[in-house]
């Protein structure tokens, strides 16, 4: 949906939010559906721009992929090895769709993936792992061409960094390769566990997901299944930080606090109340917010890099100093050159006109605007729509004064079917 977000800040948040399914789980699951010879149904998927881009990628590969209510159904065998260039360039996760095409068709063509501009985001770990499994990778300008002349075979692979995307690419390749793969130095994020659970439900044999060594027995073919993707721990973190910044009391349901505990612990340390349930958490802030001192992001189970800008927005409202160092991406904070953002107590936030620099940076501006006195306008909201569905209505339901100022439609508004 086009349009700027108009926010009048200074109102506390109150109420309950049900956390939707995770973008970072849905995208690899949609890529995995290319490996399945019968239909895949993903249940209760949020309507995100990146999900739409993924549907376009699946369609460009020759599958039928679309909405059935709030579910997504993917069916049909991929017959085209070249991914739609516009969709592929729009989103870094488009690289995940290559390994399944390579496994099924022996060839995959894409353009070098885009995505949020938060630092150099190479795909060398994806490609060198695939090469160890028998793929030949070559770049022609912006195009990337992968072939597997004798098919993919299992391999012993060690990642030099636990990249989430590379772990997913290699899991997808290994699930359909011939023989056994051992992946060491794998990412341990919960979204990897979700992908492995999905693959196993489809008949794959993946063991050890969630630890740094994953073992996969390749299978010739996988069937489809119906699967509910896990909850979005970054959306949950967003609402927790919004409550910390604007004050009030918010219950976040449907998402285990365990998967974003570092963020919750920092908010507690800053003076928020945090009440843990097994699948929900209540965050409250009625008194002052204090600085957090020095905090760092890291790979799971440390504080998620995606939560850093959200937390920074809350830190802006604290009465003492905080700093966040992001060790995962070199340009996580659009407003600073280095990896560390230092936040000193100020005289209070005032409304302003701002433009979202990237997905999480955009959400951080919304959080800051909720806490600021007066009116703010956030433009460039298409970037926020990549990862948040119905963000403004969800915040409005909690008592925020936020609306979308829609621009005149060009008549091509997308519809569900
Ligand atoms: C995924 C998430 C993103 C999150 C990130 C880290 C999705 C769709 N996106 O992104 O929201 O911020 O994990 O938790 O799930 N790297 C290389 N070579 C590679 C691959 C990565 O050097 O081949 C580097 C990257 O430049 C970056 C770091 O590794 O500095 C982390 O990247 P990675 O874990 O791969 O993140 P993504 O999978 O892109």
Coordinates of C-alpha atoms and ligand atoms in Angstrom, one line a residue:
X1 CA 0.0 0.0 0.0
X2 CA 1.3 3.4 -0.9
X3 CA 1.3 6.4 1.4
X4 CA 3.1 8.2 4.2
X5 CA 2.6 7.4 7.9
X6 CA 1.3 10.3 9.9
X7 CA 1.9 9.9 13.6
X8 CA 1.0 12.1 16.6
X9 CA 3.2 10.9 19.4
X10 CA 3.0 11.1 23.1
X11 CA 0.2 8.5 23.7
X12 CA 1.0 5.3 25.7
X13 CA 0.2 1.9 24.1
X14 CA -2.4 -0.4 25.7
X15 CA -3.7 -3.8 24.6
X16 CA -2.9 -7.1 23.1
X17 CA -1.1 -7.9 19.8
X18 CA -1.1 -11.3 18.2
X19 CA 2.3 -11.8 16.6
X20 CA 2.0 -12.8 12.9
X21 CA 4.2 -15.4 11.1
X22 CA 7.8 -14.5 10.5
X23 CA 8.9 -13.1 7.2
X24 CA 12.3 -14.7 7.6
X25 CA 10.7 -18.1 8.0
X26 CA 8.0 -17.7 5.2
X27 CA 10.5 -16.7 2.6
X28 CA 12.8 -19.7 2.8
X29 CA 9.7 -22.0 3.2
X30 CA 8.4 -20.6 -0.1
X31 CA 11.7 -21.3 -1.7
X32 CA 11.6 -24.8 -0.2
X33 CA 8.2 -25.4 -1.8
X34 CA 10.0 -25.6 -5.2
X35 CA 11.4 -29.0 -4.0
X36 CA 8.0 -30.5 -3.4
X37 CA 6.1 -32.6 -5.9
X38 CA 2.7 -32.1 -4.4
X39 CA 1.0 -28.9 -3.1
X40 CA 2.3 -26.9 -0.2
X41 CA 0.0 -24.8 2.0
X42 CA 1.6 -22.2 4.3
X43 CA -1.0 -21.2 6.9
X44 CA -1.8 -17.6 8.1
X45 CA 0.9 -15.7 6.2
X46 CA 1.1 -12.0 6.6
X47 CA 0.6 -9.9 3.5
X48 CA 4.1 -8.5 3.1
X49 CA 5.8 -6.9 0.1
X50 CA 8.6 -9.5 0.3
X51 CA 6.0 -12.4 0.3
X52 CA 4.5 -10.9 -2.9
X53 CA 8.0 -10.8 -4.4
X54 CA 8.5 -14.4 -3.4
X55 CA 5.2 -15.4 -5.2
X56 CA 6.4 -13.6 -8.3
X57 CA 9.7 -15.6 -8.1
X58 CA 7.7 -18.9 -7.8
X59 CA 5.5 -17.9 -10.7
X60 CA 8.5 -17.0 -12.9
X61 CA 9.8 -20.5 -12.2
X62 CA 6.5 -21.9 -13.6
X63 CA 4.7 -22.8 -10.4
X64 CA 1.2 -21.8 -9.4
X65 CA 1.5 -19.7 -6.3
X66 CA -1.1 -17.5 -4.7
X67 CA -3.3 -16.6 -1.8
X68 CA -6.3 -18.7 -0.5
X69 CA -7.7 -16.5 2.2
X70 CA -4.7 -15.8 4.5
X71 CA -2.9 -19.1 3.4
X72 CA -0.5 -19.4 0.5
X73 CA -0.7 -22.4 -1.8
X74 CA 2.1 -23.4 -4.1
X75 CA 1.7 -26.2 -6.6
X76 CA 3.1 -27.4 -9.9
X77 CA 6.6 -28.4 -10.8
X78 CA 9.1 -25.6 -11.7
X79 CA 9.8 -25.7 -15.4
X80 CA 11.8 -22.5 -15.9
X81 CA 15.2 -22.1 -14.5
X82 CA 15.4 -18.3 -14.9
X83 CA 14.0 -16.3 -12.0
X84 CA 12.2 -13.0 -12.9
X85 CA 14.9 -10.4 -12.8
X86 CA 12.8 -7.5 -11.3
X87 CA 11.6 -9.6 -8.4
X88 CA 15.0 -11.2 -7.8
X89 CA 16.8 -7.8 -7.8
X90 CA 14.3 -6.4 -5.3
X91 CA 15.0 -8.8 -2.4
X92 CA 18.2 -10.5 -1.1
X93 CA 16.3 -13.6 -0.2
X94 CA 15.8 -14.3 -3.9
X95 CA 19.1 -16.2 -3.8
X96 CA 17.3 -18.9 -1.7
X97 CA 15.2 -19.8 -4.7
X98 CA 18.3 -20.9 -6.7
X99 CA 19.4 -24.0 -4.8
X100 CA 16.0 -25.8 -5.3
X101 CA 15.9 -24.9 -9.0
X102 CA 19.4 -26.2 -9.3
X103 CA 18.5 -29.4 -7.5
X104 CA 15.4 -30.0 -9.6
X105 CA 16.3 -28.6 -13.1
X106 CA 20.1 -28.7 -13.0
X107 CA 20.3 -25.0 -13.7
X108 CA 19.3 -21.7 -12.0
X109 CA 19.7 -18.2 -13.3
X110 CA 19.1 -15.0 -11.3
X111 CA 20.4 -11.5 -11.0
X112 CA 22.6 -10.6 -8.0
X113 CA 20.2 -10.0 -5.2
X114 CA 19.3 -6.6 -3.7
X115 CA 17.6 -5.9 -0.4
X116 CA 18.1 -3.5 2.4
X117 CA 21.3 -1.4 2.1
X118 CA 22.8 -2.2 5.4
X119 CA 26.3 -3.1 4.2
X120 CA 28.0 -5.3 1.6
X121 CA 26.0 -8.5 1.5
X122 CA 27.9 -11.0 -0.6
X123 CA 26.7 -14.5 -1.5
X124 CA 30.1 -16.2 -1.5
X125 CA 29.2 -18.6 1.3
X126 CA 26.1 -19.8 -0.6
X127 CA 28.1 -20.2 -3.8
X128 CA 31.2 -21.9 -2.4
X129 CA 29.0 -24.4 -0.5
X130 CA 27.0 -25.2 -3.6
X131 CA 30.3 -25.6 -5.6
X132 CA 31.3 -28.2 -3.0
X133 CA 28.1 -30.0 -3.8
X134 CA 28.8 -30.1 -7.5
X135 CA 27.5 -26.8 -8.8
X136 CA 29.3 -24.6 -11.3
X137 CA 28.7 -20.9 -10.6
X138 CA 29.5 -18.0 -12.9
X139 CA 28.6 -14.4 -13.0
X140 CA 27.9 -12.5 -16.2
X141 CA 27.6 -8.8 -15.3
X142 CA 24.7 -8.6 -12.9
X143 CA 23.5 -12.2 -13.8
X144 CA 24.4 -15.3 -11.8
X145 CA 24.2 -18.6 -13.6
X146 CA 24.4 -21.9 -11.6
X147 CA 24.6 -25.3 -13.2
X148 CA 24.9 -28.8 -11.9
X149 CA 26.1 -30.9 -14.9
X150 CA 26.1 -34.2 -12.9
X151 CA 23.5 -33.2 -10.3
X152 CA 24.1 -32.1 -6.7
X153 CA 25.8 -34.5 -4.3
X154 CA 26.2 -34.4 -0.5
X155 CA 29.4 -32.9 0.9
X156 CA 31.2 -32.0 4.2
X157 CA 31.0 -28.2 4.3
X158 CA 32.2 -25.8 7.0
X159 CA 31.0 -22.2 6.9
X160 CA 33.5 -19.6 8.0
X161 CA 30.6 -17.5 9.4
X162 CA 27.2 -18.8 10.5
X163 CA 25.3 -17.0 7.7
X164 CA 21.5 -17.5 8.0
X165 CA 21.0 -17.4 4.2
X166 CA 23.9 -19.7 3.3
X167 CA 22.7 -22.2 5.9
X168 CA 19.3 -22.2 4.3
X169 CA 20.6 -22.4 0.8
X170 CA 22.8 -25.4 1.7
X171 CA 20.0 -27.1 3.7
X172 CA 17.7 -26.8 0.6
X173 CA 20.4 -28.1 -1.7
X174 CA 21.3 -31.0 0.7
X175 CA 17.7 -32.1 1.1
X176 CA 17.5 -32.9 -2.6
X177 CA 21.1 -33.9 -3.3
X178 CA 22.4 -37.4 -3.6
X179 CA 24.0 -38.7 -0.5
X180 CA 24.8 -37.2 2.9
X181 CA 25.8 -33.6 3.8
X182 CA 27.3 -32.5 7.0
X183 CA 27.2 -28.7 7.5
X184 CA 29.4 -27.3 10.2
X185 CA 29.5 -23.8 11.5
X186 CA 25.8 -23.5 10.6
X187 CA 23.5 -20.7 11.7
X188 CA 21.4 -21.6 14.7
X189 CA 18.5 -19.1 14.3
X190 CA 15.0 -20.5 15.1
X191 CA 14.0 -19.8 11.4
X192 CA 16.5 -22.5 10.4
X193 CA 14.8 -24.9 12.8
X194 CA 11.5 -24.0 11.2
X195 CA 12.8 -24.7 7.7
X196 CA 14.2 -28.1 8.9
X197 CA 10.9 -29.0 10.5
X198 CA 9.1 -28.1 7.2
X199 CA 11.5 -30.2 5.1
X200 CA 11.2 -33.1 7.5
X201 CA 7.4 -32.9 7.3
X202 CA 7.8 -33.1 3.5
X203 CA 9.8 -36.3 3.8
X204 CA 13.4 -35.0 4.1
X205 CA 15.9 -36.2 6.6
X206 CA 17.5 -33.2 8.4
X207 CA 19.0 -33.6 11.9
X208 CA 20.7 -31.1 14.2
X209 CA 19.0 -27.9 13.0
X210 CA 19.4 -25.3 15.8
X211 CA 22.9 -26.5 16.6
X212 CA 26.0 -25.6 14.6
X213 CA 26.3 -29.0 12.9
X214 CA 23.4 -30.1 10.7
X215 CA 23.3 -33.5 9.0
X216 CA 21.1 -34.1 5.9
X217 CA 20.4 -37.4 4.1
X218 CA 19.5 -36.4 0.5
X219 CA 16.1 -37.6 -0.9
X220 CA 15.1 -37.9 -4.5
X221 CA 11.7 -36.2 -4.1
X222 CA 9.8 -34.5 -1.4
X223 CA 6.1 -34.2 -1.0
X224 CA 4.2 -31.1 0.0
X225 CA 2.5 -30.5 3.3
X226 CA 0.4 -27.9 5.2
X227 CA 2.6 -25.9 7.6
X228 CA 2.1 -23.0 10.0
X229 CA 5.3 -20.9 10.0
X230 CA 6.7 -19.7 13.3
X231 CA 6.0 -16.3 14.8
X232 CA 8.0 -13.2 13.9
X233 CA 10.4 -12.4 16.8
X234 CA 11.4 -9.2 15.1
X235 CA 7.8 -7.9 14.9
X236 CA 7.4 -8.9 18.6
X237 CA 10.6 -7.0 19.4
X238 CA 9.2 -4.0 17.5
X239 CA 6.0 -3.8 19.6
X240 CA 8.1 -4.4 22.8
X241 CA 10.4 -1.5 21.9
X242 CA 7.4 0.7 20.9
X243 CA 5.9 0.1 24.4
X244 CA 9.2 0.9 26.0
X245 CA 9.5 4.2 24.0
X246 CA 5.8 5.4 24.2
X247 CA 5.0 3.8 27.6
X248 CA 1.9 1.8 28.6
X249 CA 1.3 -2.0 28.7
X250 CA 1.2 -4.4 25.8
X251 CA 0.7 -8.1 25.8
X252 CA 2.4 -9.9 22.9
X253 CA 0.8 -13.3 22.2
X254 CA 1.6 -16.3 20.0
X255 CA 5.4 -15.8 20.1
X256 CA 7.6 -17.6 22.7
X257 CA 9.6 -15.0 24.6
X258 CA 12.5 -17.4 24.6
X259 CA 13.3 -16.5 20.9
X260 CA 13.8 -12.8 21.6
X261 CA 14.9 -13.0 25.3
X262 CA 18.0 -10.8 24.9
X263 CA 15.9 -7.9 23.7
X264 CA 13.4 -8.4 26.6
X265 CA 16.2 -8.6 29.1
X266 CA 17.7 -5.3 27.9
X267 CA 14.3 -3.6 28.1
X268 CA 13.9 -4.9 31.7
X269 CA 17.3 -3.6 32.6
X270 CA 16.2 -0.2 31.2
X271 CA 13.3 -0.1 33.6
X272 CA 10.4 -1.9 31.7
X273 CA 8.3 -4.5 33.4
X274 CA 8.5 -7.8 31.6
X275 CA 6.2 -10.7 32.6
X276 CA 7.1 -14.0 30.8
X277 CA 4.5 -16.6 29.8
X278 CA 5.3 -19.7 27.7
X279 CA 3.9 -18.3 24.5
X280 CA 3.4 -14.7 25.4
X281 CA 4.9 -11.8 27.3
X282 CA 3.6 -8.6 28.9
X283 CA 5.8 -5.5 28.5
X284 CA 5.0 -2.4 30.5
X285 CA 6.6 0.9 31.1
X286 CA 5.1 3.5 33.5
X287 CA 8.1 5.1 35.0
X288 CA 11.2 6.5 33.4
X289 CA 13.4 4.6 30.9
X290 CA 17.1 4.4 31.7
X291 CA 20.0 3.9 29.4
X292 CA 21.2 0.3 28.8
X293 CA 25.0 1.0 28.8
X294 CA 26.9 -0.9 26.1
X295 CA 25.0 -3.6 24.2
X296 CA 26.0 -5.8 21.2
X297 CA 24.2 -7.7 18.6
X298 CA 25.4 -11.1 17.5
X299 CA 24.3 -14.4 15.8
X300 CA 21.5 -16.3 17.6
X301 CA 21.0 -16.7 20.6
X302 CA 22.5 -13.2 21.0
X303 CA 20.5 -9.9 20.4
X304 CA 19.3 -10.0 16.8
X305 CA 20.8 -7.5 14.4
X306 CA 17.4 -6.7 13.1
X307 CA 16.3 -5.6 16.6
X308 CA 19.2 -3.1 16.9
X309 CA 17.5 -0.1 15.3
X310 CA 14.2 -0.8 17.1
X311 CA 16.0 -0.8 20.5
X312 CA 17.9 2.3 19.5
X313 CA 14.6 4.1 19.0
X314 CA 13.6 3.2 22.6
X315 CA 17.0 4.2 23.9
X316 CA 16.4 7.7 22.5
X317 CA 13.8 8.2 25.2
X318 CA 16.0 7.1 28.1
X319 CA 17.4 9.4 30.8
X320 CA 21.0 8.0 30.5
X321 CA 23.5 6.8 28.0
X322 CA 23.3 3.7 25.8
X323 CA 25.4 2.3 22.9
X324 CA 24.7 -0.5 20.5
X325 CA 27.4 -2.2 18.4
X326 CA 26.2 -4.3 15.4
X327 CA 28.7 -7.0 14.7
X328 CA 26.7 -8.6 11.8
X329 CA 26.3 -5.9 9.3
X330 CA 28.7 -3.0 8.8
X331 CA 26.1 -0.4 7.9
X332 CA 23.2 -1.4 10.1
X333 CA 22.6 2.2 11.3
X334 CA 21.9 4.5 8.4
X335 CA 22.7 7.6 10.5
X336 CA 26.3 6.6 11.3
X337 CA 29.3 5.4 9.4
X338 CA 30.6 2.9 12.0
X339 CA 29.2 -0.2 13.6
X340 CA 28.5 1.5 16.9
X341 CA 25.6 3.9 17.7
X342 CA 26.0 6.0 20.8
X343 CA 22.8 7.5 22.3
X344 CA 23.0 10.3 24.8
X345 CA 20.0 11.5 26.8
X346 CA 18.4 14.5 25.1
X347 CA 15.7 17.0 25.9
X348 CA 12.9 14.8 24.6
X349 CA 11.9 13.9 21.1
X350 CA 9.8 16.2 18.9
X351 CA 7.8 15.3 15.8
X352 CA 9.6 15.5 12.5
X353 CA 9.4 14.6 8.8
X354 CA 11.6 11.6 8.1
X355 CA 12.1 9.0 5.4
X356 CA 12.6 5.3 6.1
X357 CA 16.2 4.4 5.1
X358 CA 15.5 0.6 5.2
X359 CA 13.0 -1.9 6.7
X360 CA 14.0 -1.9 10.3
X361 CA 15.3 1.6 10.2
X362 CA 11.8 2.7 9.0
X363 CA 10.1 0.8 11.9
X364 CA 12.5 2.5 14.3
X365 CA 11.4 5.9 13.0
X366 CA 7.8 4.9 13.6
X367 CA 8.7 3.9 17.2
X368 CA 10.5 7.2 17.8
X369 CA 7.5 9.1 16.3
X370 CA 5.2 7.3 18.8
X371 CA 7.2 8.6 21.7
X372 CA 7.8 12.2 20.3
X373 CA 5.7 15.2 21.1
X374 CA 3.7 16.4 18.1
X375 CA 3.2 15.3 14.6
X376 CA 5.6 13.2 12.5
X377 CA 5.5 12.1 8.9
X378 CA 7.4 9.0 7.7
X379 CA 7.8 8.6 4.0
X380 CA 9.3 5.8 1.9
X381 CA 7.0 3.4 3.7
X382 CA 7.2 0.7 0.9
X383 CA 10.4 -0.3 2.8
X384 CA 8.4 -0.8 6.0
X385 CA 5.8 -2.8 4.1
X386 CA 8.5 -5.4 3.2
X387 CA 8.3 -6.7 6.8
X388 CA 5.2 -5.4 8.5
X389 CA 1.6 -6.1 7.4
X390 CA -1.1 -3.7 8.8
X391 CA 1.5 -2.0 11.0
X392 CA -0.5 1.3 11.3
X393 CA -3.9 -0.4 12.2
X394 CA -2.2 -2.7 14.8
X395 CA -0.6 0.4 16.5
X396 CA -3.9 2.3 16.2
X397 CA -5.7 -0.6 18.0
X398 CA -3.2 -0.1 20.9
X399 CA -4.3 3.5 21.2
X400 CA -1.6 5.3 19.0
X401 CA -2.6 8.1 16.8
X402 CA -1.3 6.9 13.5
X403 CA -2.8 6.8 10.0
X404 CA -1.8 6.2 6.5
X405 CA -2.1 9.1 4.1
X406 CA -2.8 7.2 0.9
X407 CA -1.8 8.7 -2.4
X408 CA -4.2 8.7 -5.3
X409 CA -4.3 5.1 -6.5
X410 CA -3.2 4.3 -10.1
X411 CA -5.9 1.7 -10.3
X412 CA -3.5 -1.3 -10.1
X413 CA -4.2 -2.1 -6.5
X414 CA -3.4 -5.7 -5.7
X415 CA -6.2 -8.0 -4.6
X416 CA -6.2 -11.4 -2.9
X417 CA -7.9 -14.3 -4.6
Ligands
LIG1 C1 19.0 -13.0 7.3 C2 17.7 -12.3 7.6 C3 18.0 -10.8 8.0 C4 18.9 -10.8 9.2 C5 20.2 -11.6 8.9 C6 21.1 -11.8 10.1 C7 16.2 -13.3 6.0 C8 15.4 -13.2 4.8 N1 16.9 -12.2 6.3 O1 19.7 -12.3 6.2 O2 16.8 -10.2 8.3 O3 19.3 -9.5 9.5 O4 19.8 -13.0 8.5 O5 20.4 -12.4 11.2 O6 16.2 -14.3 6.7 N2 27.7 -13.0 4.5 C9 28.9 -13.2 3.7 N3 28.8 -14.1 2.6 C10 27.6 -14.8 2.4 C11 26.5 -14.6 3.2 C12 26.6 -13.6 4.2 O7 29.9 -12.6 3.9 O8 27.6 -15.6 1.4 C13 27.8 -12.0 5.5 C14 26.8 -10.8 5.2 O9 27.5 -9.8 4.4 C15 26.5 -10.3 6.6 C16 26.6 -11.5 7.5 O10 27.2 -12.5 6.7 O11 27.5 -9.4 7.1 C17 25.2 -12.0 7.9 O12 24.5 -12.4 6.8 P1 23.4 -13.5 6.7 O13 23.4 -14.2 8.1 O14 23.6 -14.4 5.5 O15 22.0 -12.8 6.6 P2 20.9 -12.9 5.5 O16 20.6 -14.4 5.3 O17 21.2 -12.1 4.3

